[in-house]
XYZ file of C-alpha atoms in Angstrom:
664
model
C -0.049 0.063 0.101
C 2.719 2.323 1.064
C 4.677 1.555 -2.298
C 1.658 2.192 -4.291
C 1.173 5.608 -2.776
C 4.827 6.422 -3.295
C 4.501 5.454 -6.874
C 1.417 7.670 -7.475
C 3.350 10.586 -5.763
C 4.845 12.254 -8.781
C 1.488 12.060 -10.703
C -0.158 13.780 -7.816
C 2.280 16.465 -7.745
C 1.758 17.061 -11.425
C -1.884 17.170 -10.887
C -1.552 19.388 -7.798
C 0.732 21.742 -9.845
C -2.081 22.191 -12.527
C -4.992 22.573 -10.170
C -3.078 25.203 -8.071
C -1.227 26.911 -11.046
C -2.492 26.737 -14.730
C -6.129 26.383 -13.701
C -6.219 29.750 -12.043
C -3.910 31.412 -14.618
C -4.580 33.044 -18.043
C -3.365 30.911 -20.714
C -2.482 33.847 -22.777
C 0.074 35.420 -20.406
C 3.665 34.712 -21.565
C 4.834 34.001 -17.989
C 2.144 31.539 -17.137
C 2.674 29.682 -20.449
C 6.568 29.620 -19.730
C 6.369 28.416 -16.359
C 3.727 25.767 -17.180
C 5.892 24.368 -20.149
C 9.161 24.442 -18.322
C 7.353 22.327 -15.687
C 6.138 19.877 -18.168
C 9.766 19.906 -19.719
C 11.120 19.070 -16.257
C 8.737 16.008 -15.996
C 9.527 14.990 -19.534
C 13.292 15.141 -18.752
C 13.024 13.205 -15.515
C 11.184 10.534 -17.690
C 13.813 10.287 -20.418
C 16.649 10.144 -17.853
C 14.882 7.307 -16.076
C 14.341 5.626 -19.545
C 18.103 5.615 -20.266
C 19.703 4.883 -16.931
C 17.148 2.409 -15.467
C 15.544 0.726 -18.290
C 17.978 0.903 -21.413
C 21.667 0.779 -20.324
C 20.899 -2.146 -17.804
C 19.468 -4.263 -20.565
C 21.825 -7.003 -21.450
C 22.831 -7.810 -25.046
C 20.966 -10.780 -25.535
C 20.239 -10.744 -29.293
C 17.430 -9.196 -31.060
C 15.438 -8.031 -28.275
C 18.553 -5.765 -27.243
C 18.046 -3.941 -30.552
C 14.190 -3.793 -30.052
C 14.732 -2.001 -26.717
C 17.106 0.557 -28.245
C 14.822 1.107 -31.320
C 12.012 1.881 -28.987
C 14.212 4.259 -27.024
C 15.487 6.062 -30.056
C 11.692 6.714 -31.038
C 11.248 8.161 -27.692
C 14.136 10.370 -27.892
C 12.636 11.715 -31.131
C 9.317 12.221 -29.517
C 11.100 14.001 -26.507
C 12.853 16.305 -28.932
C 9.561 17.205 -30.707
C 7.854 17.723 -27.361
C 10.475 20.051 -26.113
C 10.425 22.115 -29.389
C 6.772 22.303 -28.945
C 7.044 23.331 -25.296
C 9.512 26.141 -26.333
C 7.068 27.115 -29.084
C 4.038 27.079 -27.078
C 5.635 28.945 -24.043
C 4.805 32.403 -26.057
C 1.637 33.677 -27.382
C 1.191 36.867 -29.388
C -2.240 38.494 -30.214
C -1.705 41.225 -32.720
C -5.284 42.428 -32.897
C -4.589 45.542 -30.840
C -1.556 46.138 -32.894
C -3.758 46.070 -36.071
C -6.108 48.616 -34.435
C -3.061 50.883 -33.665
C -1.395 50.845 -36.781
C -4.633 50.954 -38.868
C -5.636 54.409 -37.657
C -2.847 56.337 -39.185
C -2.441 54.024 -42.189
C -5.738 54.734 -43.519
C -5.858 58.460 -42.509
C -3.510 59.284 -45.174
C -4.735 60.775 -48.526
C -6.475 58.552 -50.845
C -3.697 59.143 -53.527
C -1.226 57.806 -51.035
C -2.728 54.430 -50.248
C -0.685 51.633 -51.832
C -2.220 49.549 -54.767
C -3.139 45.995 -54.197
C -3.415 43.122 -56.520
C -5.320 40.006 -55.442
C -4.269 36.607 -57.053
C -6.682 33.816 -57.317
C -4.633 30.826 -58.730
C -7.095 28.110 -60.328
C -6.639 25.037 -62.361
C -9.743 22.917 -62.407
C -12.394 24.356 -59.914
C -15.852 24.573 -61.104
C -17.867 27.885 -61.234
C -19.736 27.468 -58.014
C -16.478 27.470 -56.245
C -14.736 30.124 -58.130
C -17.749 32.561 -58.343
C -17.573 33.017 -54.404
C -14.060 33.870 -54.429
C -14.105 36.248 -57.344
C -17.457 38.088 -56.141
C -15.780 38.203 -52.587
C -12.586 39.724 -53.592
C -14.199 42.274 -55.658
C -16.228 43.449 -52.619
C -13.226 44.037 -50.490
C -13.367 47.275 -48.499
C -10.745 49.279 -50.436
C -10.770 51.955 -53.025
C -11.608 50.442 -56.401
C -8.999 52.221 -58.202
C -6.368 50.938 -55.789
C -7.518 47.207 -56.055
C -7.254 44.705 -58.944
C -8.418 41.067 -58.973
C -6.497 38.570 -61.245
C -7.873 35.195 -61.853
C -4.941 33.039 -62.698
C -6.372 30.279 -65.020
C -4.094 27.413 -65.495
C -7.157 25.585 -66.992
C -7.347 28.166 -69.764
C -11.344 28.040 -69.667
C -13.461 30.214 -71.938
C -16.314 30.379 -69.717
C -14.139 31.611 -66.657
C -12.755 34.245 -68.964
C -16.431 35.438 -69.801
C -17.282 35.466 -65.995
C -14.309 37.536 -65.110
C -14.945 40.163 -67.939
C -18.657 40.193 -66.698
C -17.698 41.116 -63.085
C -14.545 43.306 -63.745
C -11.724 40.702 -62.910
C -8.657 40.306 -64.942
C -8.464 36.798 -66.514
C -4.838 35.684 -67.132
C -3.518 32.374 -68.668
C -0.193 31.260 -69.969
C 0.983 28.851 -72.529
C 1.957 25.959 -70.106
C 1.652 24.953 -66.425
C 4.959 24.860 -65.701
C 5.953 24.865 -61.919
C 2.237 24.496 -61.088
C 0.787 27.050 -58.403
C 4.249 28.869 -58.024
C 4.626 29.128 -61.835
C 1.084 30.387 -62.147
C 1.677 33.224 -59.552
C 4.954 34.193 -61.056
C 3.150 34.639 -64.286
C 0.650 36.892 -62.407
C 3.683 38.848 -61.255
C 4.570 39.609 -64.856
C 1.183 41.045 -65.746
C 0.333 42.978 -62.625
C 2.160 45.951 -60.744
C 0.465 46.403 -57.271
C 2.516 47.302 -54.315
C 1.061 44.440 -52.368
C -0.084 40.860 -53.515
C -3.044 39.150 -51.568
C -3.402 35.552 -52.292
C -6.467 33.382 -52.091
C -6.847 29.912 -53.265
C -9.744 29.355 -55.585
C -11.970 28.370 -52.776
C -11.365 30.708 -50.264
C -13.499 33.974 -49.817
C -11.857 37.012 -48.183
C -13.933 39.107 -45.493
C -14.531 42.638 -46.646
C -12.201 44.044 -43.976
C -9.243 41.781 -44.886
C -7.046 44.600 -46.529
C -7.891 46.999 -43.539
C -6.774 44.610 -40.904
C -3.659 43.337 -42.761
C -2.186 46.223 -44.674
C -1.112 48.380 -41.720
C 1.443 45.845 -40.603
C 3.484 46.773 -43.687
C 4.309 50.043 -42.077
C 7.229 48.101 -40.882
C 9.350 47.954 -43.950
C 10.970 44.615 -42.745
C 7.544 42.794 -42.911
C 7.395 40.807 -46.044
C 4.295 38.697 -45.549
C 1.234 38.815 -43.195
C -0.652 35.518 -42.784
C -4.115 35.104 -41.367
C -5.910 31.914 -40.391
C -7.905 29.557 -42.592
C -11.357 29.110 -41.511
C -14.023 26.724 -43.321
C -17.743 26.905 -44.191
C -18.039 23.066 -44.700
C -17.095 20.278 -42.354
C -13.976 18.297 -43.198
C -14.225 14.489 -43.820
C -12.929 13.634 -39.996
C -15.771 15.803 -38.424
C -18.286 14.446 -40.919
C -17.194 10.574 -40.699
C -17.214 10.763 -36.934
C -20.437 12.186 -36.771
C -19.133 15.366 -34.815
C -20.211 17.956 -37.362
C -21.274 20.620 -34.986
C -19.571 19.561 -31.837
C -15.776 19.064 -32.926
C -13.650 21.584 -34.612
C -12.057 21.297 -37.731
C -8.881 19.394 -37.924
C -6.610 22.431 -38.547
C -7.905 24.537 -35.882
C -5.104 23.565 -33.493
C -2.554 24.861 -35.799
C -4.303 28.031 -36.777
C -5.739 29.043 -33.481
C -2.969 27.971 -31.156
C 0.354 26.979 -32.791
C 0.562 29.793 -35.428
C 0.169 32.578 -32.847
C 2.763 31.012 -30.853
C 5.213 30.731 -33.726
C 4.606 34.519 -34.267
C 5.714 35.046 -30.679
C 9.068 33.697 -31.659
C 9.260 35.290 -34.992
C 9.149 32.159 -36.792
C 5.674 32.478 -38.354
C 5.533 31.228 -41.911
C 3.224 31.849 -45.091
C 0.410 29.382 -45.543
C -0.382 30.345 -49.004
C -3.966 31.326 -49.121
C -5.369 34.158 -47.065
C -1.985 35.949 -46.963
C -0.770 39.194 -48.330
C 2.807 39.892 -49.388
C 4.908 43.056 -50.062
C 5.903 42.918 -53.891
C 9.293 44.518 -53.070
C 10.004 41.446 -51.027
C 8.851 38.978 -53.504
C 11.118 40.744 -56.178
C 14.048 40.486 -53.771
C 13.660 36.668 -53.822
C 13.283 36.269 -57.436
C 9.437 35.670 -57.357
C 7.676 32.643 -55.722
C 10.083 29.916 -55.288
C 9.627 26.888 -57.629
C 11.930 24.449 -56.017
C 9.400 22.854 -53.657
C 5.705 21.829 -53.986
C 4.880 24.068 -51.006
C 5.828 27.428 -52.390
C 4.351 29.385 -49.477
C 6.636 27.822 -46.704
C 9.714 28.252 -48.921
C 8.531 31.874 -49.764
C 8.917 32.631 -45.903
C 12.462 30.930 -45.688
C 13.544 32.910 -48.806
C 12.317 36.160 -47.394
C 14.054 35.275 -43.976
C 17.286 34.882 -46.086
C 16.852 38.490 -47.273
C 15.921 39.905 -43.825
C 12.065 40.044 -44.250
C 9.755 38.425 -41.661
C 6.253 37.068 -41.525
C 3.587 38.315 -39.229
C 0.537 36.409 -38.152
C -2.896 38.001 -37.515
C -5.174 35.570 -35.703
C -8.273 37.023 -36.685
C -11.089 35.434 -39.010
C -10.766 37.234 -42.149
C -11.778 34.670 -44.741
C -13.553 31.337 -45.256
C -12.890 28.489 -47.567
C -13.533 24.855 -48.499
C -11.932 22.220 -46.168
C -11.059 18.982 -47.969
C -14.434 17.485 -48.717
C -13.422 13.974 -48.578
C -10.526 11.586 -47.533
C -9.098 11.632 -50.987
C -8.731 15.427 -50.933
C -7.701 15.214 -47.142
C -4.774 13.021 -48.110
C -3.640 14.727 -51.228
C -3.310 18.096 -48.945
C -1.518 16.527 -46.368
C 0.796 14.452 -48.265
C 1.550 17.749 -50.397
C 2.351 19.723 -46.985
C 4.539 16.681 -45.819
C 6.657 16.291 -48.949
C 6.988 19.948 -49.166
C 8.158 20.395 -45.739
C 10.622 17.595 -45.990
C 11.834 18.871 -49.377
C 13.124 22.143 -47.763
C 15.728 19.975 -46.023
C 17.488 19.427 -49.421
C 17.142 23.007 -50.750
C 19.739 25.751 -50.669
C 17.285 28.287 -49.179
C 16.002 25.656 -46.709
C 16.387 25.616 -42.729
C 19.884 23.639 -43.055
C 21.651 25.819 -45.691
C 19.770 28.903 -46.063
C 21.741 32.235 -45.508
C 20.679 34.804 -42.958
C 18.871 32.256 -40.490
C 19.580 32.190 -36.749
C 20.253 28.830 -35.131
C 16.840 29.080 -33.366
C 15.098 29.758 -36.703
C 16.815 26.822 -38.410
C 15.590 24.489 -35.514
C 12.036 25.789 -35.576
C 11.794 25.356 -39.322
C 12.910 21.761 -39.383
C 9.955 19.517 -40.274
C 10.095 17.571 -37.020
C 6.517 17.104 -36.745
C 6.126 15.320 -40.156
C 9.316 13.341 -39.447
C 8.427 12.075 -35.958
C 4.790 11.958 -35.161
C 3.804 8.998 -37.370
C 6.728 6.955 -36.409
C 5.792 7.276 -32.809
C 2.227 6.463 -33.384
C 3.152 3.221 -35.163
C 5.785 2.446 -32.294
C 2.901 2.982 -29.734
C 0.712 0.309 -31.606
C 3.545 -2.083 -32.027
C 4.937 -2.207 -28.407
C 2.042 -4.227 -26.739
C 1.638 -6.464 -29.973
C 5.242 -7.265 -30.066
C 5.258 -8.184 -26.252
C 1.975 -10.222 -26.403
C 2.997 -12.408 -29.500
C 6.772 -12.380 -28.886
C 7.340 -11.850 -25.273
C 9.681 -9.039 -26.233
C 9.996 -6.508 -23.463
C 10.389 -2.975 -24.875
C 12.649 -1.924 -21.862
C 14.534 -3.373 -18.820
C 11.469 -3.790 -16.434
C 11.839 -3.580 -12.751
C 8.394 -3.467 -11.398
C 4.933 -1.913 -11.951
C 5.416 0.867 -9.089
C 8.687 2.299 -10.853
C 6.786 2.374 -14.239
C 3.913 4.138 -12.857
C 6.131 6.504 -10.962
C 7.888 7.420 -14.192
C 5.701 7.246 -17.154
C 2.271 8.121 -15.719
C 3.433 11.696 -14.631
C 4.656 12.597 -18.037
C 1.505 11.581 -19.715
C -0.604 13.369 -17.327
C 1.588 16.472 -17.481
C 1.341 16.478 -21.359
C -2.589 15.781 -21.538
C -3.230 18.334 -18.703
C -1.001 20.961 -20.507
C -2.837 20.276 -23.969
C -6.141 20.593 -22.078
C -5.199 23.825 -20.491
C -3.355 25.547 -23.583
C -5.790 24.454 -26.091
C -9.038 23.701 -24.239
C -11.472 23.992 -27.196
C -9.180 22.181 -29.694
C -8.024 18.989 -27.980
C -9.426 15.726 -26.296
C -6.700 13.018 -25.638
C -8.451 9.809 -27.133
C -10.151 11.640 -30.188
C -7.058 13.604 -31.138
C -5.019 10.487 -30.690
C -7.515 8.439 -32.958
C -7.362 11.160 -35.718
C -3.396 11.178 -35.705
C -3.480 7.368 -35.622
C -5.760 7.200 -38.651
C -3.512 9.668 -40.545
C -0.348 7.598 -39.777
C -1.239 4.541 -41.959
C -0.960 6.834 -45.333
C 1.371 9.458 -43.944
C 4.271 7.353 -42.733
C 4.985 5.797 -46.259
C 4.763 9.573 -47.386
C 7.496 10.422 -44.981
C 9.705 7.635 -45.881
C 9.283 8.207 -49.723
C 9.898 11.932 -49.172
C 13.242 11.218 -47.489
C 14.247 8.806 -50.018
C 12.904 10.601 -53.224
C 11.953 14.197 -52.201
C 11.140 15.384 -55.485
C 9.816 12.206 -56.744
C 5.957 13.334 -56.613
C 4.854 16.335 -58.725
C 2.575 18.991 -57.321
C -1.166 17.842 -57.087
C -4.147 19.947 -56.649
C -6.578 19.217 -53.836
C -9.913 18.194 -55.449
C -12.828 20.784 -54.489
C -16.117 21.515 -55.651
C -19.433 20.190 -56.969
C -17.695 17.642 -59.129
C -15.666 16.050 -56.438
C -17.492 12.624 -55.812
C -14.896 10.336 -54.702
C -14.688 6.906 -53.009
C -16.916 6.425 -49.898
C -14.630 4.080 -48.023
C -10.962 4.109 -47.563
C -10.368 0.364 -47.811
C -6.452 0.697 -47.680
C -6.464 2.533 -44.102
C -9.415 0.473 -42.777
C -7.465 -2.774 -43.636
C -4.472 -1.688 -41.795
C -6.609 -0.583 -38.753
C -8.594 -3.791 -38.723
C -5.523 -5.820 -39.117
C -3.938 -4.043 -35.898
C -7.048 -4.429 -34.085
C -7.258 -8.118 -34.725
C -3.635 -8.751 -33.866
C -3.834 -6.713 -30.527
C -7.141 -8.289 -29.481
C -6.114 -11.712 -30.429
C -2.962 -11.241 -28.457
C -4.766 -10.197 -25.376
C -7.205 -13.335 -25.698
C -4.349 -15.637 -26.052
C -2.561 -14.431 -22.961
C -5.760 -14.356 -20.936
C -5.962 -18.231 -21.300
C -3.297 -20.043 -19.077
C -2.951 -22.771 -21.548
C -2.071 -20.507 -24.382
C -0.356 -17.538 -22.553
C 3.052 -16.636 -23.871
C 3.732 -14.012 -21.318
C 4.137 -13.838 -17.729
C 5.284 -11.210 -15.439
C 4.395 -7.724 -13.979
C 4.643 -6.098 -17.295
C 1.646 -8.134 -18.536
C -0.850 -5.801 -16.698
C 0.665 -2.782 -18.248
C 0.628 -4.394 -21.684
C -3.038 -5.335 -21.326
C -4.058 -1.702 -20.343
C -1.831 -0.429 -23.145
C -3.512 -2.825 -25.585
C -7.099 -1.828 -24.488
C -6.311 1.946 -24.977
C -4.847 1.166 -28.455
C -8.044 -0.811 -29.602
C -10.374 2.063 -28.402
C -8.300 4.475 -30.387
C -8.053 2.255 -33.463
C -11.806 1.588 -33.427
C -12.473 5.537 -33.369
C -10.019 5.786 -36.245
C -11.716 3.279 -38.175
C -14.739 5.117 -37.966
C -13.207 7.869 -40.057
C -12.724 5.554 -42.935
C -16.363 5.375 -43.671
C -17.469 8.373 -45.556
C -20.872 9.726 -44.620
C -23.219 11.132 -47.264
C -22.394 15.012 -47.391
C -23.779 18.217 -48.615
C -21.137 19.929 -50.481
C -22.232 23.295 -49.480
C -23.511 23.900 -46.056
C -25.906 26.498 -45.091
C -25.223 29.229 -42.422
C -27.079 29.140 -39.129
C -28.565 32.849 -38.399
C -31.601 34.449 -36.829
C -32.885 37.329 -38.876
C -36.469 38.785 -39.533
C -38.049 37.783 -42.824
C -41.455 37.598 -44.560
C -42.925 34.961 -46.685
C -45.705 36.414 -48.546
C -47.722 37.989 -45.872
C -46.278 35.885 -43.043
C -43.532 37.153 -40.623
C -40.938 34.762 -39.370
C -37.252 34.425 -38.924
C -34.810 32.977 -41.312
C -32.768 30.403 -39.260
C -30.738 28.712 -42.208
C -29.462 30.228 -45.477
C -27.502 29.275 -48.368
C -27.143 30.393 -51.842
C -30.107 28.231 -52.956
C -31.893 27.444 -49.825
C -33.686 29.089 -46.755
C -35.266 27.596 -43.688
C -37.917 30.040 -42.223
C -39.178 29.645 -38.663
C -42.770 30.792 -38.062
C -44.837 30.924 -34.695
C -47.876 29.046 -36.023
C -48.727 26.533 -38.845
C -49.104 28.567 -42.049
C -50.858 27.653 -45.210
C -50.204 29.298 -48.587
C -52.441 29.371 -51.705
C -49.309 28.113 -53.818
C -45.985 26.597 -53.305
C -44.736 29.481 -55.240
C -44.076 32.334 -52.687
C -42.157 35.538 -52.388
C -39.337 35.692 -49.857
C -38.574 39.146 -48.369
C -35.118 39.289 -47.195
C -33.614 42.669 -45.779
C -31.270 44.177 -48.549
C -32.789 42.110 -51.498
C -35.440 42.484 -54.051
C -38.251 39.806 -53.316
C -36.966 36.557 -54.225
C -39.242 33.928 -55.941
C -39.078 30.838 -53.819
C -40.534 27.358 -53.973
C -42.062 25.997 -50.593
C -40.728 22.223 -50.729
C -41.579 21.228 -47.124
C -42.990 22.372 -43.911
C -41.915 20.614 -40.741
C -42.549 20.815 -37.024
C -40.102 20.676 -34.207
C -40.779 21.389 -30.538
C -38.321 23.092 -28.193
C -36.640 25.475 -30.475
C -36.210 29.111 -29.082
C -35.163 32.005 -30.936
C -32.811 34.771 -29.743
C -35.859 36.935 -28.927
C -37.311 34.080 -26.615
C -40.230 33.103 -28.781
C -40.880 29.437 -29.478
C -40.527 28.592 -33.168
C -42.171 25.405 -33.883
C -42.884 25.375 -37.669
C -40.187 25.593 -40.297
C -40.571 26.513 -44.052
C -38.017 24.882 -46.265
C -37.687 27.189 -49.430
C -35.765 26.705 -52.558
C -34.779 29.569 -55.058
C -32.450 30.276 -57.905
C -30.743 33.490 -57.740
C -29.091 35.036 -60.788
C -26.851 37.844 -61.591
C -26.498 40.824 -59.134
C -28.821 39.422 -56.559
C -26.766 36.122 -56.499
C -23.568 38.050 -56.148
C -25.277 40.128 -53.219
C -26.226 36.827 -51.535
C -22.633 35.684 -51.824
C -21.390 38.860 -50.237
C -23.958 38.653 -47.458
C -23.090 35.033 -46.685
C -19.294 34.638 -47.153
C -17.602 37.982 -46.456
C -17.822 38.315 -42.755
C -21.194 38.104 -41.065
C -21.461 34.345 -40.287
C -19.169 31.319 -39.518
C -19.378 27.730 -38.671
C -16.900 27.878 -35.756
C -17.263 25.353 -32.844
C -16.514 27.619 -29.905
C -16.377 24.766 -27.264
C -15.982 21.043 -26.887
C -19.057 19.225 -25.387
C -17.054 16.276 -24.082
C -20.441 14.458 -23.223
C -21.993 15.009 -26.677
C -18.692 13.850 -28.387
C -18.561 10.657 -26.514
C -22.335 9.740 -27.188
C -22.051 10.486 -30.860
C -18.781 8.427 -31.178
C -20.726 5.667 -29.391
C -23.636 6.014 -31.777
C -21.285 6.393 -34.804
C -19.712 2.917 -33.873
C -22.958 1.349 -34.202
C -23.664 2.993 -37.406
C -26.071 5.751 -36.197
C -25.845 9.364 -35.781
C -27.604 11.988 -33.764
C -28.459 15.438 -34.863
C -26.461 18.027 -33.379
């Protein structure tokens, strides 16, 4: 009993530290983050020293198991290195909104003639009109003098219908004779035909908010700023949210980076350009010879090249645009494999973190693609350790007793999970986040290996987006791997429960059993992501605004470019399904009433119960459709998940595991 309590003491110390300190501290203060991250780093260092001195060095050289023990320790060393870099990074946080306010006042008080000119680049290859029209119309609606703003649609698809659309709306349609160097080459061609002082870049599926330039341009008052990057937000659910049945209760997969990691990188002056939703100084782009073409991730390499020349990147963590997240698993992996390969490519380039001139040692370290190189290897090792032990009896360490293991490993796990829950409270849950990472590992680890061996072996590949994007509804490759690991882990457990078939004995068996059980749970959740749910390509926005349908007053609670759902207080009958929708700021809209539904318990912002819902469909054309695009996509609405409802996440995952979903 006494020994058990002593073994738990370090874990209790960790828990007490977080209860006394971080739980009562602001997570945005630099000193609180620094103290907390330093504490977690100390706990991790204590663990790694114990691993080396007590569980690795004492292990006898008895053949293949000796090399297995050292392999696992090297993997843990890599994980430790990544965690330390992460802790250093997250020990700072910068919010530049107040700086944008301060710089914005004098910047826009200057005479109209003194305002800089801005070119907006929209590089496109094969996106359909229903994707491109939002971006083009949205950029043309930017709150900036029209004579100082030009929108360039850089069309590598050379489509006549897009040229016609651009001419009708006042955008400049640009083509070239070939598609050399993919997106980077396309934007370099845009540089040749444009002359603006600044260049804002939006991928073909991203729509800027109207105040984008007013919030970002003032940062260029500092002549050393070459790029201002803003976060990428989305108006549709990504395949992870959808396939897990967590559409409205779990944030999209990129929120952790854009909301938490990117502002911390900016606090250390190692922020980098992410391509879309950014704006760059033309003088800085000219200084590096245009957008770099050596890597398939020209955005990251642009930042590194500018750092070589003394220019820096700033990150403004404000919602200033919306776009399409990858719509299915095919697009999801195309995107991430490109990011992974591009990050690893920088290791081989003259202007990368290893060889690029003008970089400090700290910058070189922070721009190493450590996360890509380490995280998926670590996840595979976590899955393999209990399997190897259950089937072969091979220990991953020189094992003394359970108390020693609990005293050293449990505290570091507790410290890391508590840190993540404190520093990213609305973006992280240990089991779900681990399952998502494990799901990706089966495809991404081969990409890491192939990128290290042949970094330039795969060409640039566009992420498929849009209404024509209907791909496979089941990821058989990943599911096969996951199912195999579940089967081998579960079978190993069963075999070793029965005394007649047991292959292992000893104190580590209990730890291996618990470890295996956690792995099975994580793998089951990961397997759910493999099954594509039926999806709506373009989601409606939730709102609560007054509206009239013929003579009936109601409130529009859901609105898209083609549909509206109107809540009315009482059941209403119309003479005809053809009705007039009167929405503030629009001419009366000819709509068709397709359905009327009843739902109890809904309450509007005004407090009135709304039980009847009119489902209206319409077909807007011309300027009225453009007005609706501006209304919906340029800043008034969002699809953010502000907090994580842990109970709802658990219930929905359980239902999803049995093939059911619950409306959320």
